[in-house]
mmCIF file of C-alpha atoms and ligand atoms in Angstrom:
data_model
loop_
_atom_site.group_PDB
_atom_site.id
_atom_site.type_symbol
_atom_site.label_atom_id
_atom_site.label_comp_id
_atom_site.label_asym_id
_atom_site.label_seq_id
_atom_site.Cartn_x
_atom_site.Cartn_y
_atom_site.Cartn_z
ATOM 1 C CA MET A 1 -61.812 48.826 29.553
ATOM 2 C CA PRO A 2 -59.623 47.161 32.241
ATOM 3 C CA LYS A 3 -61.740 45.565 34.961
ATOM 4 C CA VAL A 4 -60.896 45.656 38.688
ATOM 5 C CA VAL A 5 -62.777 43.534 41.169
ATOM 6 C CA VAL A 6 -63.024 45.426 44.506
ATOM 7 C CA LEU A 7 -63.427 43.534 47.744
ATOM 8 C CA PRO A 8 -63.678 46.065 50.590
ATOM 9 C CA GLY A 9 -64.134 43.369 53.273
ATOM 10 C CA ASP A 10 -64.625 44.116 56.962
ATOM 11 C CA GLY A 11 -63.737 46.553 59.694
ATOM 12 C CA VAL A 12 -61.566 49.417 58.287
ATOM 13 C CA GLY A 13 -61.572 47.635 54.818
ATOM 14 C CA PRO A 14 -64.378 49.725 53.307
ATOM 15 C CA GLU A 15 -62.740 52.961 54.603
ATOM 16 C CA VAL A 16 -59.300 52.280 53.160
ATOM 17 C CA ILE A 17 -60.762 50.993 49.887
ATOM 18 C CA SER A 18 -62.867 54.132 49.502
ATOM 19 C CA SER A 19 -59.742 56.304 49.818
ATOM 20 C CA ALA A 20 -57.798 54.192 47.345
ATOM 21 C CA LEU A 21 -60.666 54.376 44.826
ATOM 22 C CA GLU A 22 -60.742 58.173 45.068
ATOM 23 C CA ILE A 23 -57.088 58.241 44.111
ATOM 24 C CA LEU A 24 -57.495 55.610 41.350
ATOM 25 C CA LYS A 25 -60.462 57.482 39.779
ATOM 26 C CA LEU A 26 -58.194 60.538 39.486
ATOM 27 C CA VAL A 27 -55.121 58.931 38.081
ATOM 28 C CA ALA A 28 -56.628 56.052 36.101
ATOM 29 C CA PRO A 29 -60.147 57.144 35.117
ATOM 30 C CA ASP A 30 -60.482 54.411 32.506
ATOM 31 C CA LEU A 31 -60.567 51.559 35.014
ATOM 32 C CA GLU A 32 -63.935 49.857 35.644
ATOM 33 C CA TYR A 33 -64.926 48.500 39.027
ATOM 34 C CA GLN A 34 -67.130 45.636 40.259
ATOM 35 C CA GLU A 35 -67.591 45.465 44.000
ATOM 36 C CA PHE A 36 -68.449 42.347 45.996
ATOM 37 C CA ALA A 37 -69.065 41.468 49.678
ATOM 38 C CA PHE A 38 -66.187 39.408 51.137
ATOM 39 C CA GLY A 39 -65.211 38.099 54.554
ATOM 40 C CA LEU A 40 -67.810 38.668 57.332
ATOM 41 C CA ALA A 41 -69.677 40.876 54.861
ATOM 42 C CA GLY A 42 -69.708 37.902 52.404
ATOM 43 C CA ILE A 43 -71.100 35.594 55.132
ATOM 44 C CA GLU A 44 -73.806 38.088 55.781
ATOM 45 C CA LYS A 45 -74.674 38.536 52.079
ATOM 46 C CA TYR A 46 -74.037 35.129 50.560
ATOM 47 C CA GLY A 47 -73.714 32.796 53.544
ATOM 48 C CA VAL A 48 -69.982 32.188 52.869
ATOM 49 C CA PRO A 49 -66.851 34.377 53.152
ATOM 50 C CA LEU A 50 -65.965 34.027 49.443
ATOM 51 C CA ALA A 51 -68.905 32.999 47.211
ATOM 52 C CA ASP A 52 -67.952 30.949 44.110
ATOM 53 C CA ASP A 53 -69.412 33.638 41.842
ATOM 54 C CA VAL A 54 -67.250 36.285 43.486
ATOM 55 C CA LEU A 55 -64.161 34.107 43.030
ATOM 56 C CA GLU A 56 -65.079 33.556 39.366
ATOM 57 C CA ALA A 57 -65.514 37.296 38.850
ATOM 58 C CA ALA A 58 -62.089 37.855 40.434
ATOM 59 C CA GLN A 59 -60.455 35.255 38.238
ATOM 60 C CA LYS A 60 -62.009 36.914 35.099
ATOM 61 C CA SER A 61 -60.938 40.378 36.100
ATOM 62 C CA ASP A 62 -57.646 42.174 35.283
ATOM 63 C CA ALA A 63 -56.815 42.845 38.933
ATOM 64 C CA VAL A 64 -58.364 42.500 42.379
ATOM 65 C CA LEU A 65 -58.131 45.210 45.037
ATOM 66 C CA MET A 66 -58.899 44.072 48.547
ATOM 67 C CA GLY A 67 -59.351 45.894 51.936
ATOM 68 C CA SER A 68 -59.161 43.442 54.844
ATOM 69 C CA VAL A 69 -61.215 40.729 56.414
ATOM 70 C CA GLY A 70 -62.009 39.506 59.886
ATOM 71 C CA GLY A 71 -63.524 40.464 63.222
ATOM 72 C CA LEU A 72 -61.986 40.974 66.596
ATOM 73 C CA PRO A 73 -59.089 38.460 67.074
ATOM 74 C CA GLY A 74 -60.595 35.211 68.360
ATOM 75 C CA SER A 75 -64.187 36.221 67.646
ATOM 76 C CA THR A 76 -64.733 33.399 65.143
ATOM 77 C CA GLU A 77 -62.997 30.728 67.204
ATOM 78 C CA ASN A 78 -66.108 28.555 67.549
ATOM 79 C CA VAL A 79 -67.176 28.877 63.946
ATOM 80 C CA PRO A 80 -66.170 26.026 61.517
ATOM 81 C CA ARG A 81 -62.882 26.972 59.894
ATOM 82 C CA GLU A 82 -64.272 27.168 56.363
ATOM 83 C CA MET A 83 -66.822 29.718 57.539
ATOM 84 C CA ARG A 84 -64.239 32.087 58.971
ATOM 85 C CA PRO A 85 -63.353 35.279 57.017
ATOM 86 C CA GLU A 86 -59.638 34.429 56.851
ATOM 87 C CA SER A 87 -60.554 31.142 55.038
ATOM 88 C CA GLY A 88 -62.200 33.286 52.319
ATOM 89 C CA LEU A 89 -58.882 35.111 51.898
ATOM 90 C CA LEU A 90 -56.909 31.869 51.654
ATOM 91 C CA LYS A 91 -59.436 30.504 49.110
ATOM 92 C CA LEU A 92 -59.097 33.736 47.078
ATOM 93 C CA ARG A 93 -55.264 33.526 47.034
ATOM 94 C CA LYS A 94 -55.445 29.838 46.004
ATOM 95 C CA GLY A 95 -58.120 30.453 43.410
ATOM 96 C CA LEU A 96 -56.072 33.263 41.837
ATOM 97 C CA GLY A 97 -52.920 31.133 42.029
ATOM 98 C CA VAL A 98 -50.939 34.005 43.529
ATOM 99 C CA TYR A 99 -47.861 32.361 44.918
ATOM 100 C CA ALA A 100 -45.532 35.360 45.123
ATOM 101 C CA ASN A 101 -46.401 37.915 47.667
ATOM 102 C CA LEU A 102 -44.335 41.166 47.390
ATOM 103 C CA ARG A 103 -44.250 43.212 50.558
ATOM 104 C CA PRO A 104 -42.003 46.213 50.313
ATOM 105 C CA SER A 105 -41.040 48.283 53.330
ATOM 106 C CA SER A 106 -39.025 51.446 52.905
ATOM 107 C CA VAL A 107 -38.305 54.510 54.963
ATOM 108 C CA TYR A 108 -38.732 57.579 52.685
ATOM 109 C CA GLU A 109 -35.982 60.124 52.839
ATOM 110 C CA GLY A 110 -36.879 62.888 55.282
ATOM 111 C CA LEU A 111 -39.477 60.687 57.058
ATOM 112 C CA GLU A 112 -37.008 58.899 59.311
ATOM 113 C CA HIS A 113 -38.644 60.576 62.349
ATOM 114 C CA LEU A 114 -41.818 58.447 61.798
ATOM 115 C CA SER A 115 -39.796 55.250 62.619
ATOM 116 C CA PRO A 116 -39.463 54.096 66.160
ATOM 117 C CA LEU A 117 -35.888 53.278 65.330
ATOM 118 C CA LYS A 118 -32.927 55.757 65.691
ATOM 119 C CA PRO A 119 -32.801 57.948 62.571
ATOM 120 C CA GLU A 120 -29.373 56.628 61.565
ATOM 121 C CA ILE A 121 -30.709 53.045 61.620
ATOM 122 C CA ALA A 122 -33.941 53.918 59.817
ATOM 123 C CA LYS A 123 -32.369 56.106 57.148
ATOM 124 C CA GLY A 124 -32.188 54.460 53.770
ATOM 125 C CA VAL A 125 -34.050 51.261 54.711
ATOM 126 C CA ASP A 126 -35.543 49.606 51.634
ATOM 127 C CA VAL A 127 -36.470 45.963 52.005
ATOM 128 C CA LEU A 128 -38.667 43.832 49.781
ATOM 129 C CA ILE A 129 -40.037 40.695 51.419
ATOM 130 C CA LEU A 130 -40.930 38.015 48.934
ATOM 131 C CA ARG A 131 -43.314 35.792 50.846
ATOM 132 C CA GLU A 132 -44.273 32.451 49.295
ATOM 133 C CA LEU A 133 -48.065 32.552 49.498
ATOM 134 C CA LEU A 134 -49.636 29.225 48.549
ATOM 135 C CA GLY A 135 -47.573 26.608 50.451
ATOM 136 C CA GLY A 136 -46.252 25.744 53.886
ATOM 137 C CA ALA A 137 -48.414 25.475 57.052
ATOM 138 C CA TYR A 138 -51.213 27.495 55.451
ATOM 139 C CA PHE A 139 -52.181 24.878 52.933
ATOM 140 C CA GLY A 140 -50.196 21.711 53.980
ATOM 141 C CA GLU A 141 -51.990 18.452 54.443
ATOM 142 C CA PRO A 142 -52.551 16.592 56.691
ATOM 143 C CA ARG A 143 -53.917 19.054 59.204
ATOM 144 C CA SER A 144 -56.382 18.402 61.979
ATOM 145 C CA ILE A 145 -57.688 19.348 65.374
ATOM 146 C CA SER A 146 -59.343 17.129 68.038
ATOM 147 C CA SER A 147 -59.703 17.166 71.762
ATOM 148 C CA GLU A 148 -56.488 15.236 71.952
ATOM 149 C CA GLU A 149 -54.176 17.122 69.598
ATOM 150 C CA GLY A 150 -53.835 19.693 66.819
ATOM 151 C CA TYR A 151 -51.376 19.657 63.940
ATOM 152 C CA ASN A 152 -50.443 21.180 60.637
ATOM 153 C CA THR A 153 -47.891 20.246 58.032
ATOM 154 C CA ILE A 154 -45.244 22.433 56.529
ATOM 155 C CA ARG A 155 -44.300 21.065 53.091
ATOM 156 C CA TYR A 156 -42.808 22.449 49.931
ATOM 157 C CA ASN A 157 -41.996 20.775 46.668
ATOM 158 C CA VAL A 158 -39.306 21.657 44.056
ATOM 159 C CA ASN A 159 -41.665 23.711 41.881
ATOM 160 C CA GLU A 160 -43.163 25.708 44.803
ATOM 161 C CA VAL A 161 -39.757 26.798 46.027
ATOM 162 C CA ALA A 162 -38.287 27.507 42.584
ATOM 163 C CA ARG A 163 -41.146 29.624 41.283
ATOM 164 C CA ALA A 164 -41.058 31.852 44.426
ATOM 165 C CA ALA A 165 -37.234 32.036 44.307
ATOM 166 C CA ARG A 166 -37.354 33.135 40.653
ATOM 167 C CA TRP A 167 -39.527 36.167 41.616
ATOM 168 C CA ALA A 168 -37.073 37.098 44.336
ATOM 169 C CA PHE A 169 -34.031 36.892 42.072
ATOM 170 C CA GLU A 170 -35.791 38.812 39.273
ATOM 171 C CA ALA A 171 -36.836 41.463 41.736
ATOM 172 C CA ALA A 172 -33.247 41.759 43.111
ATOM 173 C CA ARG A 173 -31.923 42.397 39.664
ATOM 174 C CA THR A 174 -34.018 45.611 39.484
ATOM 175 C CA ARG A 175 -32.837 46.654 42.972
ATOM 176 C CA LYS A 176 -29.506 46.134 44.810
ATOM 177 C CA ASN A 177 -29.051 42.591 43.410
ATOM 178 C CA ARG A 178 -29.021 40.835 46.805
ATOM 179 C CA VAL A 179 -31.304 38.057 48.038
ATOM 180 C CA CYS A 180 -31.313 36.731 51.566
ATOM 181 C CA SER A 181 -33.270 33.477 51.855
ATOM 182 C CA VAL A 182 -34.680 32.889 55.306
ATOM 183 C CA ASP A 183 -35.447 29.529 56.853
ATOM 184 C CA LYS A 184 -34.926 27.302 59.912
ATOM 185 C CA ALA A 185 -32.692 24.761 58.200
ATOM 186 C CA ASN A 186 -30.999 24.122 61.569
ATOM 187 C CA VAL A 187 -34.254 22.548 62.860
ATOM 188 C CA MET A 188 -36.633 21.570 59.995
ATOM 189 C CA GLU A 189 -36.170 19.273 56.979
ATOM 190 C CA VAL A 190 -38.553 21.399 54.998
ATOM 191 C CA SER A 191 -36.243 24.383 55.523
ATOM 192 C CA GLU A 192 -33.147 22.376 54.603
ATOM 193 C CA PHE A 193 -34.972 21.455 51.379
ATOM 194 C CA TRP A 194 -36.014 25.088 50.805
ATOM 195 C CA ARG A 195 -32.364 26.245 51.218
ATOM 196 C CA ARG A 196 -31.044 23.599 48.827
ATOM 197 C CA GLU A 197 -33.620 24.351 46.124
ATOM 198 C CA VAL A 198 -33.118 28.122 46.412
ATOM 199 C CA GLN A 199 -29.376 27.619 46.032
ATOM 200 C CA LYS A 200 -29.941 25.412 42.923
ATOM 201 C CA VAL A 201 -32.150 28.008 41.195
ATOM 202 C CA HIS A 202 -29.501 30.631 42.018
ATOM 203 C CA ASP A 203 -26.576 28.661 40.764
ATOM 204 C CA LEU A 204 -28.316 27.617 37.508
ATOM 205 C CA GLU A 205 -30.259 30.713 36.613
ATOM 206 C CA PHE A 206 -29.187 33.734 38.665
ATOM 207 C CA PRO A 207 -25.444 33.376 39.469
ATOM 208 C CA ASP A 208 -25.062 37.137 39.058
ATOM 209 C CA VAL A 209 -27.302 37.851 42.085
ATOM 210 C CA GLU A 210 -25.740 37.754 45.543
ATOM 211 C CA LEU A 211 -27.403 35.050 47.680
ATOM 212 C CA THR A 212 -27.097 34.555 51.408
ATOM 213 C CA HIS A 213 -29.095 32.347 53.781
ATOM 214 C CA GLU A 214 -30.156 33.228 57.289
ATOM 215 C CA TYR A 215 -32.143 31.634 60.064
ATOM 216 C CA ALA A 216 -35.573 33.213 60.678
ATOM 217 C CA ASP A 217 -34.926 33.973 64.363
ATOM 218 C CA SER A 218 -31.702 35.764 63.635
ATOM 219 C CA CYS A 219 -33.324 37.580 60.716
ATOM 220 C CA ALA A 220 -36.036 38.960 62.983
ATOM 221 C CA MET A 221 -33.360 40.367 65.218
ATOM 222 C CA LEU A 222 -31.217 41.808 62.453
ATOM 223 C CA LEU A 223 -34.242 43.340 60.713
ATOM 224 C CA VAL A 224 -34.582 45.588 63.697
ATOM 225 C CA LYS A 225 -30.902 46.047 64.563
ATOM 226 C CA ASP A 226 -29.490 46.600 61.067
ATOM 227 C CA PRO A 227 -32.333 46.627 58.481
ATOM 228 C CA LYS A 228 -30.133 48.150 55.812
ATOM 229 C CA ARG A 229 -28.325 44.800 55.435
ATOM 230 C CA TYR A 230 -31.324 43.521 53.477
ATOM 231 C CA ASP A 231 -32.428 44.106 49.944
ATOM 232 C CA VAL A 232 -34.781 41.229 49.066
ATOM 233 C CA ILE A 233 -35.800 38.685 51.728
ATOM 234 C CA LEU A 234 -37.093 35.440 50.252
ATOM 235 C CA THR A 235 -39.014 33.250 52.644
ATOM 236 C CA GLU A 236 -41.816 30.757 53.139
ATOM 237 C CA ASN A 237 -45.461 31.603 53.947
ATOM 238 C CA LEU A 238 -45.481 31.616 57.732
ATOM 239 C CA PHE A 239 -42.046 33.300 58.305
ATOM 240 C CA GLY A 240 -43.051 35.912 55.637
ATOM 241 C CA ASP A 241 -46.271 36.646 57.617
ATOM 242 C CA PHE A 242 -44.308 37.389 60.810
ATOM 243 C CA LEU A 243 -41.418 39.180 59.233
ATOM 244 C CA SER A 244 -43.596 41.513 57.152
ATOM 245 C CA ASP A 245 -45.520 42.737 60.177
ATOM 246 C CA LEU A 246 -42.164 43.258 61.876
ATOM 247 C CA ALA A 247 -40.816 45.070 58.839
ATOM 248 C CA SER A 248 -43.865 47.397 58.816
ATOM 249 C CA VAL A 249 -42.586 48.975 61.943
ATOM 250 C CA LEU A 250 -39.420 50.160 60.261
ATOM 251 C CA PRO A 251 -41.134 53.052 58.347
ATOM 252 C CA GLY A 252 -43.411 53.596 61.362
ATOM 253 C CA SER A 253 -46.695 51.744 61.051
ATOM 254 C CA LEU A 254 -48.613 48.712 59.837
ATOM 255 C CA GLY A 255 -50.739 51.281 58.049
ATOM 256 C CA LEU A 256 -47.933 51.940 55.597
ATOM 257 C CA LEU A 257 -47.243 48.511 54.093
ATOM 258 C CA PRO A 258 -48.824 47.549 50.764
ATOM 259 C CA SER A 259 -48.607 44.195 49.029
ATOM 260 C CA ALA A 260 -48.995 42.613 45.655
ATOM 261 C CA SER A 261 -49.780 38.934 45.310
ATOM 262 C CA LEU A 262 -48.832 37.648 41.884
ATOM 263 C CA GLY A 263 -48.905 34.428 39.953
ATOM 264 C CA ASP A 264 -49.497 33.542 36.371
ATOM 265 C CA GLY A 265 -52.967 35.109 36.159
ATOM 266 C CA THR A 266 -54.905 37.941 37.885
ATOM 267 C CA GLY A 267 -52.972 39.821 40.604
ATOM 268 C CA LEU A 268 -54.334 40.581 44.054
ATOM 269 C CA TYR A 269 -53.520 43.819 45.868
ATOM 270 C CA GLU A 270 -54.073 44.423 49.549
ATOM 271 C CA PRO A 271 -52.547 46.183 52.515
ATOM 272 C CA ILE A 272 -50.746 43.808 54.888
ATOM 273 C CA HIS A 273 -52.768 44.999 57.935
ATOM 274 C CA GLY A 274 -55.995 43.497 59.057
ATOM 275 C CA SER A 275 -59.490 44.804 59.705
ATOM 276 C CA ALA A 276 -58.351 46.826 62.759
ATOM 277 C CA PRO A 277 -61.759 46.392 64.513
ATOM 278 C CA ASP A 278 -60.493 48.591 67.372
ATOM 279 C CA ILE A 279 -60.564 51.699 65.149
ATOM 280 C CA ALA A 280 -63.121 50.704 62.506
ATOM 281 C CA GLY A 281 -65.722 53.389 61.661
ATOM 282 C CA MET A 282 -63.813 56.101 63.562
ATOM 283 C CA GLY A 283 -62.379 57.788 60.446
ATOM 284 C CA VAL A 284 -58.821 57.471 61.749
ATOM 285 C CA VAL A 285 -57.430 54.540 59.814
ATOM 286 C CA ASN A 286 -54.319 55.218 57.738
ATOM 287 C CA PRO A 287 -55.240 54.471 54.115
ATOM 288 C CA ALA A 288 -51.622 54.769 52.864
ATOM 289 C CA ALA A 289 -51.021 50.992 52.684
ATOM 290 C CA THR A 290 -54.097 50.521 50.507
ATOM 291 C CA ILE A 291 -53.326 53.526 48.284
ATOM 292 C CA LEU A 292 -49.764 52.155 47.844
ATOM 293 C CA SER A 293 -51.310 48.692 47.045
ATOM 294 C CA ALA A 294 -53.361 50.393 44.287
ATOM 295 C CA ALA A 295 -50.088 51.913 43.042
ATOM 296 C CA MET A 296 -48.589 48.392 42.896
ATOM 297 C CA MET A 297 -51.678 47.328 40.954
ATOM 298 C CA LEU A 298 -51.016 50.097 38.351
ATOM 299 C CA ARG A 299 -47.366 49.016 38.137
ATOM 300 C CA TYR A 300 -47.748 45.238 37.963
ATOM 301 C CA SER A 301 -51.215 44.553 36.464
ATOM 302 C CA PHE A 302 -51.675 47.603 34.298
ATOM 303 C CA LYS A 303 -47.992 48.356 33.407
ATOM 304 C CA ARG A 304 -48.279 52.013 34.258
ATOM 305 C CA PRO A 305 -45.061 52.635 36.269
ATOM 306 C CA GLU A 306 -45.137 56.432 35.785
ATOM 307 C CA VAL A 307 -48.685 56.665 37.230
ATOM 308 C CA ALA A 308 -47.732 54.330 40.095
ATOM 309 C CA ALA A 309 -44.683 56.539 40.877
ATOM 310 C CA ARG A 310 -46.872 59.661 40.943
ATOM 311 C CA VAL A 311 -49.189 58.057 43.454
ATOM 312 C CA GLU A 312 -46.229 57.019 45.603
ATOM 313 C CA SER A 313 -44.808 60.548 45.594
ATOM 314 C CA ALA A 314 -48.211 61.905 46.500
ATOM 315 C CA VAL A 315 -48.428 59.524 49.496
ATOM 316 C CA LYS A 316 -44.956 60.641 50.596
ATOM 317 C CA ALA A 317 -46.052 64.296 50.367
ATOM 318 C CA ALA A 318 -49.121 63.539 52.460
ATOM 319 C CA LEU A 319 -46.979 61.742 55.092
ATOM 320 C CA PHE A 320 -44.958 64.941 55.393
ATOM 321 C CA SER A 321 -47.862 67.291 55.567
ATOM 322 C CA ASN A 322 -50.629 65.292 57.262
ATOM 323 C CA PRO A 323 -49.352 62.212 59.198
ATOM 324 C CA THR A 324 -52.076 60.016 60.590
ATOM 325 C CA ARG A 325 -52.558 59.026 64.256
ATOM 326 C CA ASP A 326 -50.734 55.719 64.021
ATOM 327 C CA LEU A 327 -47.684 57.767 63.036
ATOM 328 C CA GLY A 328 -48.000 60.152 65.918
ATOM 329 C CA GLY A 329 -49.839 62.812 63.776
ATOM 330 C CA SER A 330 -53.402 64.039 63.990
ATOM 331 C CA ALA A 331 -54.787 63.596 60.459
ATOM 332 C CA GLY A 332 -57.882 61.419 59.961
ATOM 333 C CA THR A 333 -58.474 59.281 56.906
ATOM 334 C CA ARG A 334 -60.297 62.135 55.172
ATOM 335 C CA GLU A 335 -57.478 64.689 55.693
ATOM 336 C CA PHE A 336 -54.843 62.232 54.649
ATOM 337 C CA THR A 337 -56.760 61.272 51.485
ATOM 338 C CA ASP A 338 -57.305 64.947 50.704
ATOM 339 C CA ALA A 339 -53.608 65.605 51.113
ATOM 340 C CA VAL A 340 -52.785 62.793 48.601
ATOM 341 C CA LEU A 341 -55.416 64.166 46.119
ATOM 342 C CA LYS A 342 -53.940 67.605 46.512
ATOM 343 C CA ALA A 343 -50.434 66.405 45.828
ATOM 344 C CA LEU A 344 -51.720 64.738 42.660
ATOM 345 C CA ILE A 345 -53.577 67.748 41.170
HETATM 346 P P1 NAD B 401 -54.704 44.365 62.546
HETATM 347 O O1 NAD B 401 -53.641 44.440 61.539
HETATM 348 O O2 NAD B 401 -56.099 44.493 62.084
HETATM 349 O O3 NAD B 401 -54.463 45.456 63.644
HETATM 350 C C1 NAD B 401 -53.313 45.474 64.531
HETATM 351 C C2 NAD B 401 -53.160 46.869 65.198
HETATM 352 O O4 NAD B 401 -52.688 47.806 64.205
HETATM 353 C C3 NAD B 401 -54.502 47.401 65.716
HETATM 354 O O5 NAD B 401 -54.270 48.144 66.881
HETATM 355 C C4 NAD B 401 -54.963 48.342 64.589
HETATM 356 O O6 NAD B 401 -55.816 49.404 64.978
HETATM 357 C C5 NAD B 401 -53.639 48.857 64.025
HETATM 358 N N1 NAD B 401 -53.757 49.063 62.588
HETATM 359 C C6 NAD B 401 -53.803 48.210 61.597
HETATM 360 N N2 NAD B 401 -53.893 48.805 60.386
HETATM 361 C C7 NAD B 401 -53.905 50.110 60.658
HETATM 362 C C8 NAD B 401 -54.029 51.267 59.777
HETATM 363 N N3 NAD B 401 -54.145 51.111 58.442
HETATM 364 N N4 NAD B 401 -54.034 52.488 60.334
HETATM 365 C C9 NAD B 401 -53.909 52.612 61.688
HETATM 366 N N5 NAD B 401 -53.821 51.570 62.569
HETATM 367 C C10 NAD B 401 -53.800 50.325 62.035
HETATM 368 O O7 NAD B 401 -54.447 42.954 63.259
HETATM 369 P P2 NAD B 401 -55.343 42.181 64.294
HETATM 370 O O8 NAD B 401 -55.942 43.113 65.271
HETATM 371 O O9 NAD B 401 -54.476 41.119 64.866
HETATM 372 O O10 NAD B 401 -56.487 41.441 63.481
HETATM 373 C C11 NAD B 401 -57.791 41.935 63.273
HETATM 374 C C12 NAD B 401 -58.510 41.070 62.294
HETATM 375 O O11 NAD B 401 -57.931 41.224 61.013
HETATM 376 C C13 NAD B 401 -58.456 39.579 62.666
HETATM 377 O O12 NAD B 401 -59.728 39.032 62.413
HETATM 378 C C14 NAD B 401 -57.370 39.077 61.665
HETATM 379 O O13 NAD B 401 -57.522 37.652 61.356
HETATM 380 C C15 NAD B 401 -57.652 39.933 60.481
HETATM 381 N N6 NAD B 401 -56.509 40.121 59.541
HETATM 382 C C16 NAD B 401 -56.857 40.237 58.230
HETATM 383 C C17 NAD B 401 -55.830 40.512 57.335
HETATM 384 C C18 NAD B 401 -56.251 40.684 55.905
HETATM 385 O O14 NAD B 401 -57.395 40.743 55.611
HETATM 386 N N7 NAD B 401 -55.371 40.719 54.976
HETATM 387 C C19 NAD B 401 -54.541 40.718 57.724
HETATM 388 C C20 NAD B 401 -54.199 40.587 59.110
HETATM 389 C C21 NAD B 401 -55.277 40.295 60.003
HETATM 390 C C1 IPM B 402 -51.786 38.610 56.093
HETATM 391 C C2 IPM B 402 -52.794 38.110 57.088
HETATM 392 C C3 IPM B 402 -53.329 36.719 56.619
HETATM 393 C C4 IPM B 402 -52.181 35.762 56.589
HETATM 394 C C5 IPM B 402 -54.505 36.157 57.399
HETATM 395 C C6 IPM B 402 -55.597 37.124 57.658
HETATM 396 C C7 IPM B 402 -55.047 34.915 56.711
HETATM 397 O O1 IPM B 402 -52.221 38.023 58.358
HETATM 398 O O2 IPM B 402 -52.136 38.840 54.918
HETATM 399 O O3 IPM B 402 -50.681 38.888 56.483
HETATM 400 O O4 IPM B 402 -51.839 35.210 57.585
HETATM 401 O O5 IPM B 402 -51.643 35.612 55.475
HETATM 402 MN MN1 MN B 403 -50.247 38.902 58.475
#
């Protein structure tokens, strides 16, 4: 039986994971689950955010489904970095070798009213952000902090750029065949290098895909002003982090954006939002992003595209009938999950 490691994590993590598991148990009853404490919960149980045994179980599994980690922003400032929940997440990504992070953001037809943008701008938006996940400032050495200064290093080598770029071009071929690579080549050498290597991969292996390059600042503006100009956005780790939170607002809420982190082994699936400590335990968190992440798991790790599509349609139906509070509706997590289940039966 296919094995899924489940890491509910902190804050709203356990709530959104429990919704996603209800859906999965209905549409994929053959999957087997092993659950582990992770993040602040991991520190409480094992003394570290990601215990080595948990990482090993994740590596041996067929897929990992994760909620979210972390406490109130700034709450772990005085704790050594390796003991912070976010470091557990970075260790997990690195340990699974998931370098390609797919973050789709689309406005479903008929749900344009959930977007804060004018309906004519929101209508038809369908962007896939391909965020490089194992390089750049997040992992670059040297890095340090002292009473005198703090610094990080943004660096990319040929292989790191090329393998991420290939995912973007491959994905584009199944969509509108357009990739926009985003960088700050006007300021940073690492970006100039990124642009050059992306162009090389394009010219040699994907000349049929349309490739453009944009600066990250301009892209942030255009993503709001004219989001339909984008099909696949390919970008480095840090820009991808910012731009995907920004892109989540196009359909209406951070609570709608799923993600798949893929590499050459086990895939990791998680919503892009955090542990939302301000609403944890209140029964109001929107579980759509996590349910949609589970759908991505069915599509990419278990090769069940029809089941994934069924789950996506059911989420869409629930967004019509029972929008959650973050979308201006009144449904709680329970009502929303029930609406998804109802649409599936
Ligand atoms: P956040 O994403 O947790 O929350 C930002 C805002 O969006 C909050 O007001 C929250 O209530 C709301 N929100 C988020 N998800 C929602 C959902 N599904 N439904 C309804 N509302 C939702 O970001 P933050 O407050 O900056 O960070 C909180 C903690 O989460 C921090 O410790 C941060 O490091 C961590 N974090 C973890 C992940 C992850 O585990 N992947 C991602 C981002 C942030
Ligand atoms: C995300 C999060 C993480 C990131 C943090 C929690 C490490 O913000 O998944 O977008 O910055 O990658
Ligand atoms: Mn983020």
